[in-house]
Amino acid sequence: MVEYLVFLTISASLYALFALGLNLQWGFTGLINFGHVAFMTVGAYITVLLALKGVPLIIGVMLGAIASSALGLLIGLTSLKLREDYLAIVTIGVSELIRLIVQNEQWLTKGTFGVQSYPLPFGKFQPNFFGKISMIFLLTLLTAFVLWQLWRNFRQQLGFNRQIQGKSFQPSSRLSIYLWGGIALTFILLVYINGSIALYNYSYKAGLMLLILIILALVYYGLDLLVHSPWGRVLKAIREDEEIPKALGKNIFWYKLQSFMLGGAIAGVAGAFYSWQLTTIYPSSFEPLLTFNAWIIVVLGGSGNNAGVILGAIIFWGYDSLTRFIFSNSDIINDSQVGALRVMIIGLILMILMIWRPQGILGKKQELSLGR
């Protein structure tokens, strides 16, 4: 049970990190990217291939993020002046191009044989008692940070912050906020208790869990500073109506390009962690479904809200594990039908959400850009 919850924590954190890059592109800037997995693929392969050449992991991750950002630059220079629907088509095409390259260029990526036996972070690390206690203390600080951020966002949604209160919520809306908040709080406490146990009985996965939680917290905090800066306000203005910042003398194309590149770099870092979680990567590991899972997380949690992305990842993986458990021993339907049914259920949930609360759980309705 402990090992499975560690896996669940790594997966939720990984997808949250991946979706934060997409949220920067779509939620804050309004750029439709249906090929987000391409950035993850580039980051993963460059990180592990450089590691096999003896390059330190931290440098490999940085170079993978730079390469993913360079891919964003290449796509952006050729496509960001296109209409939104054309940009979506281009990103899908680039994603498939990257997948075909890693699948067929065996001299570079080992093709369908996959890349195996590459160095892993904390692969041979064995902490003593003091080291284990230090890691548990660090996990405690991270948990306190997450609880503070979630509380701050839920308080804003409930109208306790007068500066952004706006219209008061209906009782049903308040009830839904409390419900999702309770789910998030339960998951966070489970992660903390289970993570503390896993770190005390240290294993590679436990170390990877702590590392990705640290990176996720740093990326989240950095993005939070950026989107509340003048740069972030320009991105929001571009999302709503790019003619207004253009009239104020802003270089719209440059801001879009920066957002696209930074979102790609974040996805590249997520790709490195994805490769470390799998410990062996194949071209089939980077399917288009990863992109649309990230879209589900962003839409569910609330586009344009980074805390909503974290909450969306928690709910998505909670749903995934719950439905796997419920349908695992079913005698009514087979495994392939179970997969289709799970996709249908989450599609139905999204349809209901788009009708009932189109801005997502933590999204702001006054900032909703869908349908404009």
XYZ file of C-alpha atoms in Angstrom:
372
model
C 0.000 0.000 0.000
C 2.794 2.433 0.885
C 4.594 1.769 -2.396
C 1.420 2.329 -4.411
C 0.709 5.643 -2.673
C 4.296 6.731 -3.386
C 3.728 5.878 -7.047
C 0.460 7.827 -6.958
C 2.188 10.857 -5.424
C 4.965 10.810 -8.034
C 2.437 10.477 -10.857
C 0.195 13.281 -9.575
C 3.190 15.588 -9.037
C 4.612 14.713 -12.453
C 1.347 15.480 -14.230
C 0.904 18.657 -12.190
C 4.352 19.842 -13.300
C 3.570 18.884 -16.902
C 0.198 20.663 -16.771
C 1.699 23.833 -15.237
C 3.579 24.378 -18.498
C 0.356 23.956 -20.473
C -1.498 26.255 -18.092
C 1.061 28.984 -18.720
C 0.551 28.635 -22.474
C -3.226 28.238 -22.519
C -4.567 29.404 -19.160
C -2.568 32.641 -18.989
C -1.740 33.395 -22.638
C -4.534 31.710 -24.607
C -2.230 29.627 -26.830
C -3.772 26.305 -27.847
C -1.170 23.538 -27.666
C -2.353 20.029 -28.525
C 1.200 18.714 -28.885
C 2.508 19.435 -25.394
C 3.911 15.912 -25.086
C 6.561 16.821 -27.687
C 8.349 19.007 -25.120
C 8.222 16.195 -22.570
C 9.679 13.766 -25.122
C 12.599 16.057 -25.942
C 13.351 16.710 -22.268
C 13.217 13.008 -21.351
C 15.394 11.720 -24.177
C 18.035 14.421 -23.921
C 18.303 13.953 -20.149
C 18.770 10.167 -20.278
C 20.992 10.122 -23.389
C 23.333 12.697 -21.864
C 23.339 10.773 -18.583
C 24.501 7.678 -20.467
C 27.404 9.775 -21.792
C 28.454 10.658 -18.252
C 26.897 14.131 -18.062
C 25.743 14.964 -14.476
C 21.989 14.623 -14.081
C 21.375 18.231 -13.086
C 23.183 19.473 -16.189
C 21.310 16.939 -18.304
C 17.972 18.187 -16.973
C 18.954 21.798 -17.651
C 20.040 20.972 -21.207
C 16.824 18.989 -21.730
C 14.787 21.989 -20.573
C 16.808 24.284 -22.863
C 16.241 21.928 -25.817
C 12.498 21.834 -25.070
C 12.491 25.609 -24.886
C 14.347 25.732 -28.220
C 11.622 23.518 -29.707
C 9.102 26.042 -28.420
C 11.131 28.790 -30.086
C 11.116 26.907 -33.386
C 7.377 26.266 -33.256
C 6.657 29.788 -32.067
C 8.669 31.581 -34.744
C 6.776 29.724 -37.465
C 3.310 29.383 -35.955
C 2.394 31.939 -33.275
C 1.173 34.434 -35.836
C -1.342 31.879 -37.082
C -4.942 31.700 -35.929
C -5.621 29.578 -32.826
C -6.997 26.575 -34.702
C -4.017 26.501 -37.076
C -1.631 26.693 -34.117
C -3.373 23.661 -32.596
C -2.900 21.716 -35.841
C 0.785 22.652 -36.042
C 1.481 21.557 -32.467
C -0.180 18.178 -33.088
C 1.941 17.737 -36.231
C 5.166 18.618 -34.424
C 4.305 16.198 -31.626
C 3.867 13.346 -34.110
C 7.073 14.360 -35.904
C 9.076 14.164 -32.664
C 7.539 10.775 -31.853
C 8.439 9.402 -35.291
C 11.998 10.695 -34.972
C 12.602 8.967 -31.626
C 10.952 5.821 -32.971
C 12.960 5.527 -36.201
C 16.350 7.128 -35.519
C 17.880 4.132 -33.738
C 21.418 5.522 -33.956
C 20.282 8.375 -31.727
C 17.417 7.137 -29.563
C 17.692 3.327 -29.913
C 14.236 3.380 -31.517
C 11.628 0.873 -30.410
C 14.212 -0.979 -28.292
C 14.034 1.909 -25.840
C 16.664 3.483 -23.619
C 17.503 1.391 -20.568
C 19.927 1.254 -17.642
C 20.533 5.002 -17.469
C 21.653 6.741 -14.245
C 18.890 7.700 -11.826
C 18.814 10.396 -9.116
C 19.437 8.893 -5.658
C 19.915 5.558 -7.420
C 22.616 4.462 -4.946
C 21.771 6.860 -2.124
C 21.336 5.268 1.310
C 20.679 7.882 4.019
C 21.449 7.337 7.684
C 18.946 8.032 10.471
C 19.732 11.770 10.544
C 19.317 11.956 6.765
C 15.917 10.269 6.932
C 14.711 12.652 9.640
C 15.957 15.621 7.591
C 14.026 14.444 4.542
C 10.859 13.979 6.609
C 11.315 17.518 7.993
C 11.673 18.828 4.431
C 8.472 16.985 3.449
C 6.749 18.637 6.421
C 7.760 22.084 5.184
C 6.524 21.263 1.685
C 3.189 20.045 3.064
C 2.756 23.264 5.051
C 3.504 25.289 1.897
C 0.935 23.335 -0.153
C -1.741 23.694 2.532
C -1.112 27.437 2.736
C -1.372 27.869 -1.034
C -4.557 25.819 -1.302
C -6.134 27.644 1.621
C -5.280 31.000 0.076
C -6.932 30.025 -3.217
C -10.016 28.521 -1.585
C -10.393 31.641 0.562
C -10.330 33.787 -2.572
C -12.936 31.561 -4.212
C -15.225 31.851 -1.194
C -15.001 35.644 -1.272
C -13.095 36.218 1.966
C -10.490 38.318 0.169
C -12.273 41.623 -0.416
C -9.896 42.778 -3.124
C -11.031 40.072 -5.554
C -14.376 39.146 -4.038
C -16.699 40.178 -6.888
C -20.115 38.562 -6.742
C -21.015 36.330 -3.823
C -21.306 32.618 -4.508
C -24.497 30.625 -4.394
C -24.734 28.020 -1.604
C -24.294 25.203 -4.122
C -21.056 26.787 -5.345
C -19.810 27.105 -1.788
C -20.689 23.469 -1.150
C -18.721 22.342 -4.204
C -15.688 24.367 -3.112
C -15.821 22.784 0.356
C -16.223 19.330 -1.193
C -13.207 19.631 -3.475
C -11.236 21.250 -0.678
C -11.970 18.290 1.558
C -10.816 15.875 -1.146
C -7.580 17.822 -1.652
C -6.924 18.037 2.087
C -7.470 14.302 2.502
C -5.071 13.509 -0.322
C -2.406 15.888 1.026
C -2.562 14.361 4.498
C -2.373 10.864 3.022
C 0.673 11.896 0.992
C 2.362 13.367 4.056
C 1.746 10.376 6.317
C 2.571 7.831 3.640
C 5.555 9.849 2.403
C 6.993 10.084 5.901
C 6.727 6.311 6.303
C 8.302 5.743 2.873
C 11.184 8.121 3.598
C 11.871 6.448 6.945
C 11.956 3.069 5.185
C 13.948 4.670 2.379
C 13.811 3.454 -1.218
C 14.626 4.969 -4.611
C 10.974 5.817 -5.290
C 10.704 7.621 -1.950
C 13.707 9.797 -2.808
C 12.265 10.521 -6.268
C 8.956 11.468 -4.654
C 10.621 14.023 -2.397
C 12.701 15.426 -5.264
C 9.742 15.956 -7.587
C 7.718 17.552 -4.791
C 10.556 20.023 -4.213
C 10.824 20.867 -7.918
C 7.051 21.180 -8.213
C 6.968 23.607 -5.281
C 9.801 25.695 -6.760
C 8.211 25.825 -10.218
C 4.823 26.651 -8.729
C 6.252 29.475 -6.606
C 8.292 30.856 -9.510
C 5.278 30.843 -11.822
C 3.155 32.446 -9.126
C 5.621 35.331 -8.941
C 5.740 35.644 -12.727
C 2.006 35.629 -13.390
C 1.433 38.289 -10.735
C 4.178 40.483 -12.186
C 3.704 43.056 -14.984
C 4.858 40.343 -17.411
C 2.065 38.042 -16.259
C -0.516 40.805 -16.504
C 0.467 41.365 -20.123
C -0.046 37.639 -20.787
C -3.547 37.825 -19.311
C -4.298 40.887 -21.417
C -3.179 38.984 -24.534
C -5.458 36.106 -23.572
C -8.487 38.372 -23.228
C -7.920 40.745 -26.167
C -4.474 41.135 -27.660
C -5.428 44.387 -29.400
C -5.406 46.196 -26.048
C -1.764 45.444 -25.049
C -0.786 46.007 -28.689
C -2.318 49.488 -28.503
C -0.248 50.097 -25.370
C 2.947 49.373 -27.297
C 3.570 45.812 -26.142
C 5.279 43.369 -28.497
C 2.539 40.721 -28.518
C 4.478 38.172 -30.538
C 7.481 38.351 -28.200
C 5.349 37.822 -25.100
C 3.619 34.842 -26.713
C 6.973 33.390 -27.679
C 8.326 33.763 -24.147
C 5.262 32.035 -22.698
C 5.447 29.195 -25.223
C 9.161 28.636 -24.591
C 8.868 28.722 -20.795
C 5.906 26.331 -20.852
C 7.933 23.996 -23.082
C 10.921 24.137 -20.709
C 8.703 23.166 -17.753
C 7.343 20.225 -19.763
C 10.946 19.237 -20.547
C 11.740 19.059 -16.827
C 8.605 16.953 -16.355
C 9.938 14.662 -19.092
C 13.131 14.058 -17.102
C 11.114 13.002 -14.057
C 8.882 10.846 -16.255
C 11.949 8.966 -17.502
C 13.213 8.524 -13.930
C 9.856 7.179 -12.834
C 9.670 4.660 -15.695
C 13.426 3.776 -15.460
C 13.146 2.662 -19.136
C 11.639 4.789 -21.903
C 10.221 3.844 -25.282
C 8.679 5.985 -28.048
C 5.315 4.474 -27.078
C 5.741 6.015 -23.617
C 4.990 9.443 -25.094
C 1.559 9.063 -26.622
C -0.777 11.994 -27.463
C -2.950 10.855 -24.554
C -0.445 12.488 -22.172
C -1.253 15.875 -23.700
C -4.970 15.413 -23.317
C -4.571 14.188 -19.736
C -2.836 17.498 -19.050
C -5.754 19.331 -20.692
C -8.181 17.435 -18.457
C -6.201 18.521 -15.391
C -6.114 22.185 -16.464
C -9.825 22.310 -17.347
C -10.818 20.412 -14.200
C -8.782 22.506 -11.767
C -9.349 25.842 -13.518
C -7.345 27.359 -16.362
C -5.318 30.393 -15.398
C -4.942 29.149 -11.815
C -1.806 27.251 -10.839
C -3.281 25.999 -7.572
C -6.195 24.693 -9.621
C -3.733 22.693 -11.724
C -2.337 21.045 -8.586
C -5.856 20.268 -7.391
C -6.818 18.983 -10.846
C -3.845 16.594 -10.849
C -4.805 15.300 -7.393
C -8.410 14.686 -8.445
C -7.395 13.147 -11.784
C -5.068 10.609 -10.199
C -7.474 9.985 -7.353
C -10.129 9.143 -9.938
C -7.652 6.995 -11.879
C -6.657 4.904 -8.863
C -10.212 4.627 -7.561
C -11.660 3.379 -10.846
C -8.766 0.932 -11.292
C -9.576 -0.501 -7.880
C -13.349 -0.653 -8.502
C -13.152 -2.288 -11.932
C -10.055 -4.444 -11.370
C -11.960 -7.608 -10.425
C -15.112 -7.066 -12.445
C -16.660 -10.127 -14.088
C -19.063 -8.071 -16.186
C -16.604 -6.340 -18.536
C -13.079 -7.176 -19.725
C -9.919 -5.080 -19.385
C -10.222 -3.285 -22.738
C -13.835 -2.364 -21.978
C -12.787 -1.105 -18.544
C -10.328 1.315 -20.170
C -12.998 2.649 -22.517
C -15.520 2.958 -19.672
C -13.087 4.932 -17.511
C -12.480 7.388 -20.377
C -16.247 7.712 -20.919
C -16.826 8.443 -17.240
C -14.216 11.178 -17.034
C -15.579 12.639 -20.288
C -19.032 12.742 -18.709
C -17.588 14.408 -15.599
C -15.962 17.086 -17.752
C -19.197 17.684 -19.670
C -21.105 18.179 -16.422
C -18.351 20.436 -15.086
C -18.374 22.612 -18.221
C -22.124 23.148 -17.756
C -22.149 23.502 -13.976
C -18.827 25.308 -13.437
C -17.147 26.082 -16.799
C -14.249 27.963 -15.199
C -13.119 24.835 -13.340
C -12.955 24.257 -9.612
C -10.609 27.131 -8.721
C -10.931 29.165 -11.923
C -12.365 32.687 -11.989
C -15.483 33.043 -14.106
C -14.741 36.694 -14.837
C -11.475 35.610 -16.477
C -12.997 32.787 -18.502
C -11.904 33.128 -22.117
C -13.797 30.129 -23.541
C -16.416 31.034 -26.061
C -15.159 34.562 -26.618
